[in-house]
Each structure stands twice: as C-alpha cells, then as structure tokens.
mmCIF file of C-alpha atoms in Angstrom:
data_model
loop_
_atom_site.group_PDB
_atom_site.id
_atom_site.type_symbol
_atom_site.label_atom_id
_atom_site.label_comp_id
_atom_site.label_asym_id
_atom_site.label_seq_id
_atom_site.Cartn_x
_atom_site.Cartn_y
_atom_site.Cartn_z
ATOM 1 C CA MET A 1 49.200 17.788 23.286
ATOM 2 C CA SER A 2 46.467 18.342 20.734
ATOM 3 C CA SER A 3 46.429 18.062 16.995
ATOM 4 C CA GLN A 4 44.100 19.380 14.317
ATOM 5 C CA LEU A 5 43.305 18.170 10.834
ATOM 6 C CA LYS A 6 42.281 20.898 8.403
ATOM 7 C CA VAL A 7 40.799 19.611 5.134
ATOM 8 C CA ASN A 8 38.003 20.554 2.794
ATOM 9 C CA SER A 9 36.715 17.068 2.238
ATOM 10 C CA ILE A 10 37.315 13.388 2.854
ATOM 11 C CA SER A 11 36.778 10.794 0.173
ATOM 12 C CA ASP A 12 37.707 7.188 -0.456
ATOM 13 C CA ALA A 13 41.160 6.470 -1.883
ATOM 14 C CA ALA A 14 39.957 6.271 -5.476
ATOM 15 C CA GLY A 15 38.076 9.528 -5.087
ATOM 16 C CA ALA A 16 35.668 8.488 -7.789
ATOM 17 C CA ASN A 17 32.509 8.410 -5.693
ATOM 18 C CA GLY A 18 32.390 11.975 -4.442
ATOM 19 C CA ASN A 19 33.103 13.103 -0.936
ATOM 20 C CA ALA A 20 32.146 11.000 2.064
ATOM 21 C CA ILE A 21 32.490 14.130 4.189
ATOM 22 C CA THR A 22 32.383 17.693 2.877
ATOM 23 C CA LEU A 23 33.479 20.479 5.215
ATOM 24 C CA ALA A 24 31.819 23.895 5.038
ATOM 25 C CA THR A 25 33.465 27.198 5.884
ATOM 26 C CA ASP A 26 31.129 27.750 8.827
ATOM 27 C CA GLY A 27 32.572 24.786 10.692
ATOM 28 C CA THR A 28 29.815 22.328 9.796
ATOM 29 C CA CYS A 29 29.965 19.326 7.527
ATOM 30 C CA THR A 30 27.771 17.141 5.341
ATOM 31 C CA ALA A 31 28.386 13.423 5.604
ATOM 32 C CA LYS A 32 27.109 10.409 3.732
ATOM 33 C CA ILE A 33 26.495 8.033 6.609
ATOM 34 C CA THR A 34 24.922 4.705 5.782
ATOM 35 C CA ASN A 35 24.304 3.046 9.109
ATOM 36 C CA ASN A 36 22.164 3.490 12.226
ATOM 37 C CA LEU A 37 19.988 6.241 10.818
ATOM 38 C CA SER A 38 16.329 6.546 11.753
ATOM 39 C CA ASN A 39 13.182 8.186 10.410
ATOM 40 C CA ARG A 40 14.390 8.010 6.846
ATOM 41 C CA ASN A 41 12.162 5.380 5.299
ATOM 42 C CA LEU A 42 9.143 6.815 3.472
ATOM 43 C CA ILE A 43 7.805 3.291 2.929
ATOM 44 C CA ILE A 44 5.514 1.894 5.610
ATOM 45 C CA ASN A 45 5.877 -1.766 6.557
ATOM 46 C CA GLY A 46 9.023 -2.072 4.491
ATOM 47 C CA ALA A 47 9.931 -5.285 6.308
ATOM 48 C CA CYS A 48 6.494 -6.756 5.503
ATOM 49 C CA ALA A 49 5.978 -7.690 9.169
ATOM 50 C CA VAL A 50 2.404 -6.402 9.518
ATOM 51 C CA ALA A 51 -0.437 -8.295 7.833
ATOM 52 C CA GLN A 52 -3.714 -7.240 9.412
ATOM 53 C CA TYR A 53 -5.844 -8.345 6.472
ATOM 54 C CA ALA A 54 -4.836 -11.991 6.106
ATOM 55 C CA SER A 55 -1.797 -14.136 5.470
ATOM 56 C CA SER A 56 -2.971 -15.152 2.004
ATOM 57 C CA SER A 57 -5.535 -14.100 -0.592
ATOM 58 C CA THR A 58 -6.394 -14.832 -4.196
ATOM 59 C CA SER A 59 -7.963 -11.383 -4.626
ATOM 60 C CA ALA A 60 -6.221 -8.351 -6.039
ATOM 61 C CA GLY A 61 -5.780 -5.150 -4.054
ATOM 62 C CA TYR A 62 -4.917 -4.605 -0.396
ATOM 63 C CA LYS A 63 -5.563 -8.082 0.981
ATOM 64 C CA THR A 64 -2.584 -9.388 2.969
ATOM 65 C CA VAL A 65 0.572 -7.441 3.913
ATOM 66 C CA ASP A 66 -0.383 -3.936 5.023
ATOM 67 C CA ARG A 67 0.235 -1.033 2.636
ATOM 68 C CA TYR A 68 1.060 -3.380 -0.274
ATOM 69 C CA LYS A 69 -1.300 -3.853 -3.161
ATOM 70 C CA ALA A 70 -0.992 -6.777 -5.555
ATOM 71 C CA GLU A 71 -2.475 -6.948 -9.002
ATOM 72 C CA GLY A 72 -2.653 -10.117 -11.037
ATOM 73 C CA SER A 73 -4.976 -10.475 -13.988
ATOM 74 C CA ASN A 74 -5.192 -12.391 -17.254
ATOM 75 C CA THR A 75 -2.146 -14.463 -16.372
ATOM 76 C CA GLY A 76 -3.861 -17.736 -17.186
ATOM 77 C CA GLN A 77 -3.575 -18.839 -13.570
ATOM 78 C CA THR A 78 -4.959 -17.821 -10.201
ATOM 79 C CA ALA A 79 -2.685 -15.240 -8.612
ATOM 80 C CA THR A 80 -2.141 -15.454 -4.869
ATOM 81 C CA GLN A 81 -0.619 -12.764 -2.687
ATOM 82 C CA SER A 82 0.676 -13.712 0.739
ATOM 83 C CA GLN A 83 2.887 -12.943 3.691
ATOM 84 C CA GLU A 84 5.603 -15.551 4.009
ATOM 85 C CA SER A 85 8.301 -16.248 6.572
ATOM 86 C CA LEU A 86 12.020 -16.170 5.960
ATOM 87 C CA SER A 87 14.348 -18.748 7.458
ATOM 88 C CA SER A 88 18.067 -18.883 8.073
ATOM 89 C CA SER A 89 18.466 -20.419 4.634
ATOM 90 C CA ASP A 90 17.341 -17.130 3.059
ATOM 91 C CA THR A 91 20.838 -15.794 2.697
ATOM 92 C CA GLY A 92 20.884 -12.031 2.499
ATOM 93 C CA PRO A 93 17.731 -10.634 4.073
ATOM 94 C CA TRP A 94 17.831 -13.092 6.987
ATOM 95 C CA GLU A 95 21.226 -11.828 8.194
ATOM 96 C CA LYS A 96 19.917 -8.263 7.965
ATOM 97 C CA GLY A 97 17.113 -9.066 10.381
ATOM 98 C CA PHE A 98 14.197 -9.565 8.020
ATOM 99 C CA ARG A 99 11.779 -12.316 9.011
ATOM 100 C CA LYS A 100 8.839 -11.793 6.628
ATOM 101 C CA TYR A 101 8.341 -11.110 2.949
ATOM 102 C CA TYR A 102 5.538 -10.360 0.496
ATOM 103 C CA ARG A 103 4.874 -12.881 -2.266
ATOM 104 C CA LEU A 104 2.922 -12.792 -5.509
ATOM 105 C CA ALA A 105 2.561 -16.283 -6.965
ATOM 106 C CA LEU A 106 0.727 -17.998 -9.777
ATOM 107 C CA ALA A 107 -0.873 -21.388 -9.155
ATOM 108 C CA ALA A 108 1.044 -22.937 -12.057
ATOM 109 C CA THR A 109 2.860 -21.899 -15.209
ATOM 110 C CA GLY A 110 1.099 -18.849 -16.566
ATOM 111 C CA THR A 111 0.375 -17.493 -20.004
ATOM 112 C CA ALA A 112 1.993 -14.377 -21.433
ATOM 113 C CA ASN A 113 -1.270 -12.888 -22.685
ATOM 114 C CA VAL A 114 -1.174 -9.438 -24.212
ATOM 115 C CA ASN A 115 -3.383 -8.198 -21.373
ATOM 116 C CA ALA A 116 -1.635 -10.098 -18.590
ATOM 117 C CA TRP A 117 -0.491 -8.113 -15.583
ATOM 118 C CA ALA A 118 1.286 -9.148 -12.382
ATOM 119 C CA SER A 119 2.684 -6.537 -10.040
ATOM 120 C CA MET A 120 3.004 -5.351 -6.480
ATOM 121 C CA GLN A 121 3.003 -1.764 -5.339
ATOM 122 C CA GLN A 122 2.919 0.686 -2.459
ATOM 123 C CA ARG A 123 1.468 4.188 -2.653
ATOM 124 C CA VAL A 124 3.069 6.844 -0.494
ATOM 125 C CA GLU A 125 0.865 9.623 0.853
ATOM 126 C CA ALA A 126 1.509 12.912 -0.936
ATOM 127 C CA GLN A 127 2.208 15.027 2.127
ATOM 128 C CA ASN A 128 4.883 12.565 3.230
ATOM 129 C CA ILE A 129 6.669 13.127 -0.076
ATOM 130 C CA ALA A 130 6.029 16.876 -0.184
ATOM 131 C CA CYS A 131 7.516 17.360 3.287
ATOM 132 C CA SER A 132 10.295 14.786 2.994
ATOM 133 C CA GLY A 133 12.990 17.239 1.995
ATOM 134 C CA TRP A 134 13.260 15.847 -1.519
ATOM 135 C CA ASP A 135 13.292 18.800 -3.899
ATOM 136 C CA TYR A 136 11.345 16.770 -6.424
ATOM 137 C CA THR A 137 11.401 19.499 -9.076
ATOM 138 C CA SER A 138 15.205 19.544 -9.132
ATOM 139 C CA ALA A 139 17.214 17.131 -11.258
ATOM 140 C CA SER A 140 20.052 17.437 -8.765
ATOM 141 C CA SER A 141 17.937 16.302 -5.819
ATOM 142 C CA ASN A 142 17.479 12.565 -5.405
ATOM 143 C CA ILE A 143 15.544 9.851 -3.697
ATOM 144 C CA THR A 144 16.903 6.343 -3.390
ATOM 145 C CA LEU A 145 14.839 3.158 -3.467
ATOM 146 C CA SER A 146 16.263 -0.066 -2.147
ATOM 147 C CA PHE A 147 14.703 -3.493 -1.672
ATOM 148 C CA TRP A 148 15.395 -7.208 -1.488
ATOM 149 C CA PHE A 149 13.690 -9.329 -4.115
ATOM 150 C CA ARG A 150 13.672 -12.882 -5.370
ATOM 151 C CA ALA A 151 12.000 -14.407 -8.422
ATOM 152 C CA SER A 152 11.440 -18.048 -9.312
ATOM 153 C CA THR A 153 12.985 -17.455 -12.724
ATOM 154 C CA ASN A 154 15.276 -14.526 -13.251
ATOM 155 C CA GLN A 155 14.869 -12.085 -16.109
ATOM 156 C CA THR A 156 14.790 -8.327 -16.544
ATOM 157 C CA PHE A 157 11.966 -6.865 -14.458
ATOM 158 C CA TYR A 158 10.797 -3.265 -14.266
ATOM 159 C CA SER A 159 9.839 -0.784 -11.602
ATOM 160 C CA TYR A 160 7.416 2.007 -12.424
ATOM 161 C CA ILE A 161 7.557 5.093 -10.201
ATOM 162 C CA TYR A 162 4.408 7.132 -10.665
ATOM 163 C CA ALA A 163 3.858 10.712 -9.461
ATOM 164 C CA TYR A 164 0.116 11.343 -9.169
ATOM 165 C CA ASP A 165 -0.413 15.074 -8.908
ATOM 166 C CA GLY A 166 -0.526 17.724 -11.616
ATOM 167 C CA THR A 167 0.147 16.089 -14.956
ATOM 168 C CA PRO A 168 1.158 12.587 -13.858
ATOM 169 C CA LYS A 169 4.709 11.592 -14.671
ATOM 170 C CA ALA A 170 6.496 8.299 -14.331
ATOM 171 C CA TYR A 171 9.997 6.868 -14.187
ATOM 172 C CA THR A 172 10.795 3.298 -15.215
ATOM 173 C CA PHE A 173 13.960 1.404 -14.373
ATOM 174 C CA SER A 174 15.000 -2.212 -14.796
ATOM 175 C CA PHE A 175 16.366 -4.681 -12.296
ATOM 176 C CA THR A 176 17.439 -8.303 -12.249
ATOM 177 C CA ALA A 177 18.390 -10.900 -9.692
ATOM 178 C CA SER A 178 21.731 -12.624 -9.525
ATOM 179 C CA GLY A 179 20.006 -15.935 -10.287
ATOM 180 C CA ASN A 180 16.826 -17.971 -10.062
ATOM 181 C CA ASN A 181 15.378 -18.069 -6.547
ATOM 182 C CA THR A 182 18.217 -15.923 -5.262
ATOM 183 C CA TRP A 183 17.635 -12.981 -2.947
ATOM 184 C CA THR A 184 19.169 -9.859 -4.464
ATOM 185 C CA LYS A 185 19.313 -6.348 -3.075
ATOM 186 C CA VAL A 186 18.418 -3.667 -5.589
ATOM 187 C CA THR A 187 19.347 -0.023 -5.123
ATOM 188 C CA LYS A 188 18.219 2.733 -7.442
ATOM 189 C CA THR A 189 18.737 6.487 -7.115
ATOM 190 C CA ILE A 190 16.130 8.627 -8.849
ATOM 191 C CA PRO A 191 16.467 12.356 -9.532
ATOM 192 C CA GLY A 192 13.737 14.955 -9.392
ATOM 193 C CA ASN A 193 12.223 16.547 -12.459
ATOM 194 C CA SER A 194 10.782 19.974 -13.134
ATOM 195 C CA GLY A 195 7.504 18.421 -14.290
ATOM 196 C CA ILE A 196 6.720 16.635 -11.026
ATOM 197 C CA THR A 197 3.933 17.947 -8.808
ATOM 198 C CA VAL A 198 3.297 16.692 -5.284
ATOM 199 C CA ASP A 199 0.392 18.169 -3.343
ATOM 200 C CA ASN A 200 0.680 18.644 0.385
ATOM 201 C CA ASP A 201 -2.407 16.588 1.139
ATOM 202 C CA ASN A 202 -3.621 13.130 2.138
ATOM 203 C CA GLY A 203 -3.981 11.774 -1.384
ATOM 204 C CA ALA A 204 -1.592 9.465 -3.178
ATOM 205 C CA GLY A 205 1.720 11.143 -3.999
ATOM 206 C CA LEU A 206 4.112 8.533 -5.300
ATOM 207 C CA GLN A 207 3.472 4.957 -6.332
ATOM 208 C CA ILE A 208 6.265 2.405 -6.313
ATOM 209 C CA SER A 209 5.379 -0.563 -8.530
ATOM 210 C CA LEU A 210 7.397 -3.665 -9.232
ATOM 211 C CA ILE A 211 6.194 -5.377 -12.391
ATOM 212 C CA ALA A 212 6.718 -9.131 -12.509
ATOM 213 C CA PHE A 213 5.012 -9.336 -15.867
ATOM 214 C CA ALA A 214 3.085 -7.019 -18.162
ATOM 215 C CA GLY A 215 1.679 -8.083 -21.523
ATOM 216 C CA THR A 216 2.224 -6.070 -24.663
ATOM 217 C CA ASN A 217 -1.023 -4.135 -24.133
ATOM 218 C CA TYR A 218 0.866 -2.386 -21.346
ATOM 219 C CA THR A 219 4.389 -2.290 -22.735
ATOM 220 C CA ASN A 220 6.159 -0.987 -25.796
ATOM 221 C CA ASN A 221 9.375 0.955 -25.918
ATOM 222 C CA ARG A 222 9.426 3.173 -22.841
ATOM 223 C CA THR A 223 12.743 4.912 -22.252
ATOM 224 C CA LEU A 224 14.344 3.847 -18.995
ATOM 225 C CA ASN A 225 15.796 6.032 -16.264
ATOM 226 C CA THR A 226 14.001 9.229 -17.175
ATOM 227 C CA TRP A 227 10.816 10.988 -16.109
ATOM 228 C CA ALA A 228 8.176 11.151 -18.826
ATOM 229 C CA ALA A 229 4.416 11.388 -19.093
ATOM 230 C CA HIS A 230 2.455 8.503 -17.628
ATOM 231 C CA ASP A 231 1.374 6.115 -20.373
ATOM 232 C CA GLY A 232 -0.960 3.269 -19.482
ATOM 233 C CA ASN A 233 -0.024 1.505 -22.723
ATOM 234 C CA ASN A 234 3.705 1.869 -22.213
ATOM 235 C CA TYR A 235 4.749 1.208 -18.628
ATOM 236 C CA ALA A 236 7.980 -0.435 -19.706
ATOM 237 C CA PRO A 237 9.803 -1.938 -22.676
ATOM 238 C CA ASP A 238 8.271 -5.206 -23.896
ATOM 239 C CA MET A 239 9.088 -7.840 -21.329
ATOM 240 C CA ALA A 240 10.614 -11.282 -21.624
ATOM 241 C CA THR A 241 8.137 -14.039 -20.832
ATOM 242 C CA THR A 242 10.583 -16.242 -18.952
ATOM 243 C CA TRP A 243 9.153 -15.666 -15.487
ATOM 244 C CA ILE A 244 5.502 -16.183 -16.302
ATOM 245 C CA THR A 245 5.993 -19.204 -18.556
ATOM 246 C CA THR A 246 8.421 -21.170 -16.395
ATOM 247 C CA GLY A 247 7.542 -23.488 -13.525
ATOM 248 C CA THR A 248 5.354 -22.031 -10.811
ATOM 249 C CA PRO A 249 6.120 -18.306 -10.914
ATOM 250 C CA THR A 250 6.806 -16.529 -7.636
ATOM 251 C CA PHE A 251 7.942 -12.985 -6.990
ATOM 252 C CA ASP A 252 9.096 -12.050 -3.487
ATOM 253 C CA LEU A 253 9.840 -8.734 -1.829
ATOM 254 C CA THR A 254 11.052 -7.386 1.517
ATOM 255 C CA GLY A 255 13.254 -4.672 2.974
ATOM 256 C CA VAL A 256 11.725 -1.871 0.926
ATOM 257 C CA GLN A 257 13.136 1.555 1.689
ATOM 258 C CA LEU A 258 12.602 4.897 -0.030
ATOM 259 C CA GLU A 259 14.691 7.745 1.309
ATOM 260 C CA VAL A 260 15.857 11.199 0.409
ATOM 261 C CA GLY A 261 19.433 11.337 -0.856
ATOM 262 C CA ASP A 262 21.705 9.888 -3.490
ATOM 263 C CA HIS A 263 22.669 6.701 -1.684
ATOM 264 C CA ALA A 264 20.922 3.909 0.186
ATOM 265 C CA THR A 265 21.402 3.704 3.909
ATOM 266 C CA GLU A 266 20.955 0.561 5.946
ATOM 267 C CA PHE A 267 17.331 -0.485 6.266
ATOM 268 C CA GLU A 268 15.593 1.336 9.090
ATOM 269 C CA MET A 269 14.227 -1.423 11.307
ATOM 270 C CA ARG A 270 11.208 -0.275 13.273
ATOM 271 C CA SER A 271 9.410 -2.204 16.008
ATOM 272 C CA TYR A 272 6.311 -4.201 15.128
ATOM 273 C CA GLY A 273 4.168 -1.889 17.261
ATOM 274 C CA ASP A 274 5.545 1.228 15.601
ATOM 275 C CA GLU A 275 4.945 -0.186 12.142
ATOM 276 C CA LEU A 276 1.448 -1.393 13.070
ATOM 277 C CA ARG A 277 0.429 2.102 14.188
ATOM 278 C CA ARG A 278 1.671 3.559 10.905
ATOM 279 C CA CYS A 279 -0.334 0.954 8.982
ATOM 280 C CA GLN A 280 -3.477 1.706 10.993
ATOM 281 C CA ARG A 281 -3.692 5.149 9.460
ATOM 282 C CA TYR A 282 -4.722 3.266 6.290
ATOM 283 C CA CYS A 283 -6.394 0.132 7.632
ATOM 284 C CA TYR A 284 -7.601 -0.917 11.065
ATOM 285 C CA ILE A 285 -8.759 -4.452 11.749
ATOM 286 C CA PRO A 286 -9.344 -5.066 15.456
ATOM 287 C CA THR A 287 -8.599 -8.547 16.712
ATOM 288 C CA TYR A 288 -11.339 -10.254 18.711
ATOM 289 C CA ASP A 289 -11.197 -13.558 20.489
ATOM 290 C CA SER A 290 -13.934 -16.191 20.350
ATOM 291 C CA SER A 291 -16.192 -14.062 22.572
ATOM 292 C CA TYR A 292 -16.399 -11.522 19.748
ATOM 293 C CA GLY A 293 -16.028 -7.781 20.040
ATOM 294 C CA PRO A 294 -17.888 -4.892 21.655
ATOM 295 C CA TYR A 295 -21.503 -5.184 22.725
ATOM 296 C CA ALA A 296 -24.238 -3.283 20.998
ATOM 297 C CA PHE A 297 -26.140 -1.508 23.739
ATOM 298 C CA SER A 298 -29.864 -0.907 23.809
ATOM 299 C CA TYR A 299 -31.024 2.654 23.309
ATOM 300 C CA HIS A 300 -34.492 1.839 21.945
ATOM 301 C CA SER A 301 -36.907 -1.032 22.442
ATOM 302 C CA SER A 302 -36.144 -2.337 18.933
ATOM 303 C CA TYR A 303 -32.543 -1.207 18.302
ATOM 304 C CA LYS A 304 -29.062 -1.428 19.805
ATOM 305 C CA ALA A 305 -26.027 0.678 18.932
ATOM 306 C CA ALA A 306 -22.295 -0.120 18.852
ATOM 307 C CA GLN A 307 -19.135 1.929 18.367
ATOM 308 C CA GLU A 308 -15.527 1.364 17.352
ATOM 309 C CA PHE A 309 -12.755 3.853 18.115
ATOM 310 C CA PHE A 310 -9.661 3.796 15.923
ATOM 311 C CA PRO A 311 -6.191 3.695 17.513
ATOM 312 C CA VAL A 312 -4.955 6.527 15.270
ATOM 313 C CA PRO A 313 -6.913 8.990 13.141
ATOM 314 C CA MET A 314 -7.239 7.480 9.706
ATOM 315 C CA ARG A 315 -6.044 9.048 6.481
ATOM 316 C CA ALA A 316 -9.602 9.743 5.335
ATOM 317 C CA ILE A 317 -13.086 8.625 6.282
ATOM 318 C CA PRO A 318 -12.685 4.855 6.009
ATOM 319 C CA THR A 319 -14.890 2.250 4.387
ATOM 320 C CA PRO A 320 -16.341 0.169 7.241
ATOM 321 C CA THR A 321 -17.131 -3.521 6.988
ATOM 322 C CA VAL A 322 -18.698 -4.554 10.285
ATOM 323 C CA THR A 323 -20.466 -7.834 10.943
ATOM 324 C CA ALA A 324 -22.664 -8.828 13.877
ATOM 325 C CA THR A 325 -23.095 -12.093 15.744
ATOM 326 C CA SER A 326 -26.666 -12.047 14.440
ATOM 327 C CA GLY A 327 -28.357 -9.686 12.016
ATOM 328 C CA SER A 328 -26.634 -6.765 10.300
ATOM 329 C CA PHE A 329 -25.361 -3.397 11.421
ATOM 330 C CA THR A 330 -26.423 -0.271 9.609
ATOM 331 C CA THR A 331 -23.679 2.316 9.643
ATOM 332 C CA ASN A 332 -24.953 5.722 10.634
ATOM 333 C CA TYR A 333 -21.638 7.526 11.071
ATOM 334 C CA THR A 334 -18.004 7.000 10.181
ATOM 335 C CA GLY A 335 -15.353 9.620 10.840
ATOM 336 C CA ALA A 336 -11.578 9.520 10.732
ATOM 337 C CA SER A 337 -11.530 8.565 14.429
ATOM 338 C CA HIS A 338 -14.552 6.366 15.060
ATOM 339 C CA TRP A 339 -17.500 4.420 13.694
ATOM 340 C CA LYS A 340 -21.003 3.887 15.028
ATOM 341 C CA GLY A 341 -23.861 1.797 13.815
ATOM 342 C CA TYR A 342 -27.148 0.304 14.927
ATOM 343 C CA ILE A 343 -28.793 -3.072 14.678
ATOM 344 C CA GLU A 344 -32.334 -4.278 15.063
ATOM 345 C CA ALA A 345 -32.683 -6.251 18.290
ATOM 346 C CA THR A 346 -35.431 -6.290 20.862
ATOM 347 C CA GLY A 347 -35.498 -6.743 24.622
ATOM 348 C CA THR A 348 -32.718 -8.893 26.002
ATOM 349 C CA ASP A 349 -31.392 -10.048 22.625
ATOM 350 C CA ILE A 350 -27.607 -9.797 22.717
ATOM 351 C CA ARG A 351 -25.754 -8.430 19.719
ATOM 352 C CA LEU A 352 -21.987 -8.045 19.427
ATOM 353 C CA ILE A 353 -19.599 -6.965 16.736
ATOM 354 C CA ALA A 354 -18.268 -10.198 15.259
ATOM 355 C CA SER A 355 -15.690 -8.635 12.967
ATOM 356 C CA ALA A 356 -14.706 -5.183 11.798
ATOM 357 C CA LYS A 357 -12.479 -3.662 9.164
ATOM 358 C CA PHE A 358 -11.953 -0.006 8.389
ATOM 359 C CA GLU A 359 -10.079 0.882 5.205
ATOM 360 C CA ALA A 360 -8.731 4.241 4.100
ATOM 361 C CA GLU A 361 -6.083 2.974 1.729
ATOM 362 C CA LEU A 362 -4.588 5.022 -1.048
ATOM 363 C CA MET B 1 -12.591 -8.962 -8.675
ATOM 364 C CA THR B 2 -15.129 -6.646 -10.263
ATOM 365 C CA TYR B 3 -17.364 -5.093 -7.649
ATOM 366 C CA THR B 4 -21.025 -4.145 -7.961
ATOM 367 C CA TYR B 5 -22.906 -1.714 -5.768
ATOM 368 C CA LYS B 6 -26.282 -1.059 -4.209
ATOM 369 C CA LEU B 7 -27.890 2.143 -3.017
ATOM 370 C CA LEU B 8 -29.083 2.059 0.573
ATOM 371 C CA GLY B 9 -32.102 4.315 0.809
ATOM 372 C CA ASN B 10 -33.115 5.727 4.175
ATOM 373 C CA HIS B 11 -32.447 4.831 7.789
ATOM 374 C CA THR B 12 -34.975 2.742 9.675
ATOM 375 C CA ASP B 13 -33.661 3.487 13.145
ATOM 376 C CA PRO B 14 -36.266 5.701 14.920
ATOM 377 C CA SER B 15 -33.704 8.367 15.732
ATOM 378 C CA LEU B 16 -32.746 8.641 12.057
ATOM 379 C CA VAL B 17 -35.790 7.320 10.261
ATOM 380 C CA GLY B 18 -36.364 8.862 6.867
ATOM 381 C CA LYS B 19 -32.864 10.358 6.634
ATOM 382 C CA PRO B 20 -30.741 9.072 3.738
ATOM 383 C CA ILE B 21 -27.949 6.629 4.474
ATOM 384 C CA GLU B 22 -24.827 8.421 3.232
ATOM 385 C CA TYR B 23 -23.090 5.258 2.026
ATOM 386 C CA ILE B 24 -22.996 2.948 -0.968
ATOM 387 C CA LEU B 25 -23.042 -0.790 -0.294
ATOM 388 C CA ARG B 26 -20.386 -2.811 -2.102
ATOM 389 C CA LYS B 27 -22.280 -6.039 -2.603
ATOM 390 C CA GLU B 28 -19.485 -8.588 -2.831
ATOM 391 C CA ASP B 29 -17.947 -7.897 0.569
ATOM 392 C CA GLY B 30 -20.619 -5.900 2.385
ATOM 393 C CA ALA B 31 -18.436 -2.804 2.718
ATOM 394 C CA TRP B 32 -20.152 0.522 3.394
ATOM 395 C CA ILE B 33 -18.496 3.136 1.236
ATOM 396 C CA PRO B 34 -18.794 6.708 2.491
ATOM 397 C CA LYS B 35 -19.724 9.325 -0.081
ATOM 398 C CA THR B 36 -16.527 11.309 0.289
ATOM 399 C CA THR B 37 -14.071 11.841 -2.533
ATOM 400 C CA ALA B 38 -11.014 11.336 -0.322
ATOM 401 C CA ASN B 39 -12.067 7.711 0.064
ATOM 402 C CA THR B 40 -10.508 5.642 -2.717
ATOM 403 C CA ASP B 41 -13.323 3.066 -2.620
ATOM 404 C CA TYR B 42 -15.769 5.868 -3.415
ATOM 405 C CA GLN B 43 -13.432 7.052 -6.190
ATOM 406 C CA GLU B 44 -13.591 3.541 -7.646
ATOM 407 C CA TYR B 45 -17.385 3.581 -7.370
ATOM 408 C CA LEU B 46 -17.532 6.878 -9.262
ATOM 409 C CA GLU B 47 -15.266 5.439 -11.965
ATOM 410 C CA TRP B 48 -17.546 2.389 -12.154
ATOM 411 C CA VAL B 49 -20.559 4.659 -12.664
ATOM 412 C CA ALA B 50 -18.668 6.782 -15.196
ATOM 413 C CA ALA B 51 -17.981 3.600 -17.158
ATOM 414 C CA GLY B 52 -21.713 3.254 -17.696
ATOM 415 C CA ASN B 53 -22.684 1.010 -14.788
ATOM 416 C CA THR B 54 -25.649 1.567 -12.501
ATOM 417 C CA ALA B 55 -25.969 0.659 -8.852
ATOM 418 C CA GLU B 56 -28.838 -1.551 -7.757
ATOM 419 C CA ALA B 57 -31.733 0.442 -6.370
ATOM 420 C CA ALA B 58 -32.410 0.539 -2.656
ATOM 421 C CA ASP B 59 -34.995 -1.821 -1.157
#
C-alpha cells in the first residue's frame, strides 16, 4: 500500500518564516537545509586552525592566523594579534568543534583617540564572489555571514562589508555579545545592490571587517543595514568607548562563514590539510627542521642557486622573503608556482635556505 | 609598521650580470617585492611613492 502527499510547500507551524520546502510544478523542490552541507563557505580558514606565519605578533597586517589581517593603531597600547586555543570551558564554539580562535588584544587599557583603530578582517578573492551564485546586483539575492565572537567588555560593535570593484560600496551592521567575555554567535543576512561590481579576477572582491574600535576620525553617522558609497571617514556610527577603555581589551573570533542564501547553515568544517592548501594560494611558508631547507647547488665557481616550488599556484606573483644559512640570496625569478635565487659562495662552501616565506595576500 | 624601500640595481651573478633586478627591497623585513601590479605589496609601494616618498638608491 502506498500513499502520496501532494502539497505546494511545507513551512513551520507559525508559517511566519517562509517555506522550509517549496515544491515546483516540474517535480523538483527548493529546500532550506541547515546541516551537513559542504562547499558553501566563501571564507578561508574560518575555524582559524591554520597559522603559518606565527602564533603571535605585535605587527599589523597578515602576521598570525592565515587569511586574517589585523589592524591596530593609535590605541594608546601595543596591539597584539594571535592564534589562541579554545578549551571545554569555551561554551558554544567548543561544542561545535572549534579548537582555535583569532584574537586582537591591547597590552592594557587603551585610549579612545580620535584616530584610534582596532579591527580584524578577511578579504575574499573577487572571482570567488563573482562565481559564487550570489546575484550581488539584486536586492532579493542574499549572502549570509555568521561567526562566533567574544569581547572582554561588551558594547555595540560594527562590521563593515566592503565591495572593492567599480565604485566601491559598503554595508555596515552592528552586533553585540550576550555579555562580557561570553561567546556569542552572530548571523547577518545581507542583500545585493544594483551598485555593486565584482570583477571575475584574482583581486580583492569583498572585505569582511569587524571593528572593535574606531575613533571619531573614522566614524560619524553611517546608516546601518544598507549599501552606500565607501566613506573612509564614516565607517560606522560613532562608537562607545567601553571596550577600549576597560580592563585589558580583547576581541576574539572563530567560526566565520560567508555563504550564498538568506539563512546561515551549520559551519562547514574542513580538514586541516584542506584548509592549509586553500591558505597556501595566498601565503606559503615551508617548515624546515634544524638542518634547514634545500641546498643551493653550485653552477658557477662563485655562485650557487636554489629553488622553491609552491604546493599550489599562488594567487599572484608572491613577495619572497628567503634567508640563507650564511650570506644572502638574490632573487632572480619568482612566478606563481616557484622561486629561484642565487647566492655568492665559492668552492665547497655549503649554503642552504634557512627560512622562506612567499606572500600573495589580498 | 611603516615600511621603507630600496632599489636593487643590477644582478651580479655572471649569467645575469648587468640585467636589472625586477624587485624592490622592503628594508624592514628583507622582502623582495616583484614589480607586478597584482601583488598587493607592490601596490602599497606605489602608494608610498605616490605619497611623496622616495626609495633608497641602489648600491
């Protein structure tokens, strides 16, 4: 005995959140499924597991957790960015399988200077946005950003979504935690806009910034939840100074996901190796043991040459920083797939690559 | 950190001697920045020059 259910749609009992399943007349359906989906996250290293650069740095820029850039200036204190570990006491992200997070911290209570700035960001490659399926010029097509965050002192913070190409446009929204030092999951759905341009190339397409603090040189009265022209003097409404002027300010982030659609799905956990390969399109730092890296081989009585091959083709010709066990390498070629350089060394002198870093970040 | 830069002049390696080194040296960290506009470090160098700064001359 068989039975058949013929309906046009299925929604929750209240029916206030749209259809969970919408049936089409051709026998297909569209469903809003939130779990066990893959290849949806446009953010790389969303779980903050990969940190090729270092575990901690007091410099701004790409210095610790791969693909994340921290900026801290004029805060009255040294800003440190770092990769930190979660423990079972980190209720929320721990149960979801996150084990690392990205932190921006000040050394002590900061100063809310007019030119102070403390933020973290990730830039998504333009072609990954262009080909994502998000109809970014349509107000009825959405992307959804979700992330876990925690701040030492809670207040209203802002996120600034910046579209690079054409005439740059930006979208600011606010978020808060449920308390001081409390992990909170934030979900925000963002519509497209007819003024957005995204090139199908290897440049920066979309920047996701989380602003822990911005002084009044950078803030004013920006309207929230709408796309408008980028304004470097008006990233967000004027901010409270609670976070920067209380205790030792910290701002933590993990579980970042940006996906096409009007709702957040469960975070797409990827293996460490998978995430590392994605990161290496933008930065490759080979790991050498105490015997150092590749030999430089003699090809001339006074010079030796060495090469490095990258595990994946890089986004663009990278900036190489290569050191030798003695002396200095001169770079004579860098492509998207390999580097070669030479070093002055005579006869049986041994030269090896002591360290190497290749950066093609956005 | 504010970076400063140095021009690199020509190769000394016999197979390349006299040919220009197609990189800019970022002095603070020893990075070799390729002269290609897709590289964001080179974009930052160009912005630094546009702001009125001048790279140190080659040796």
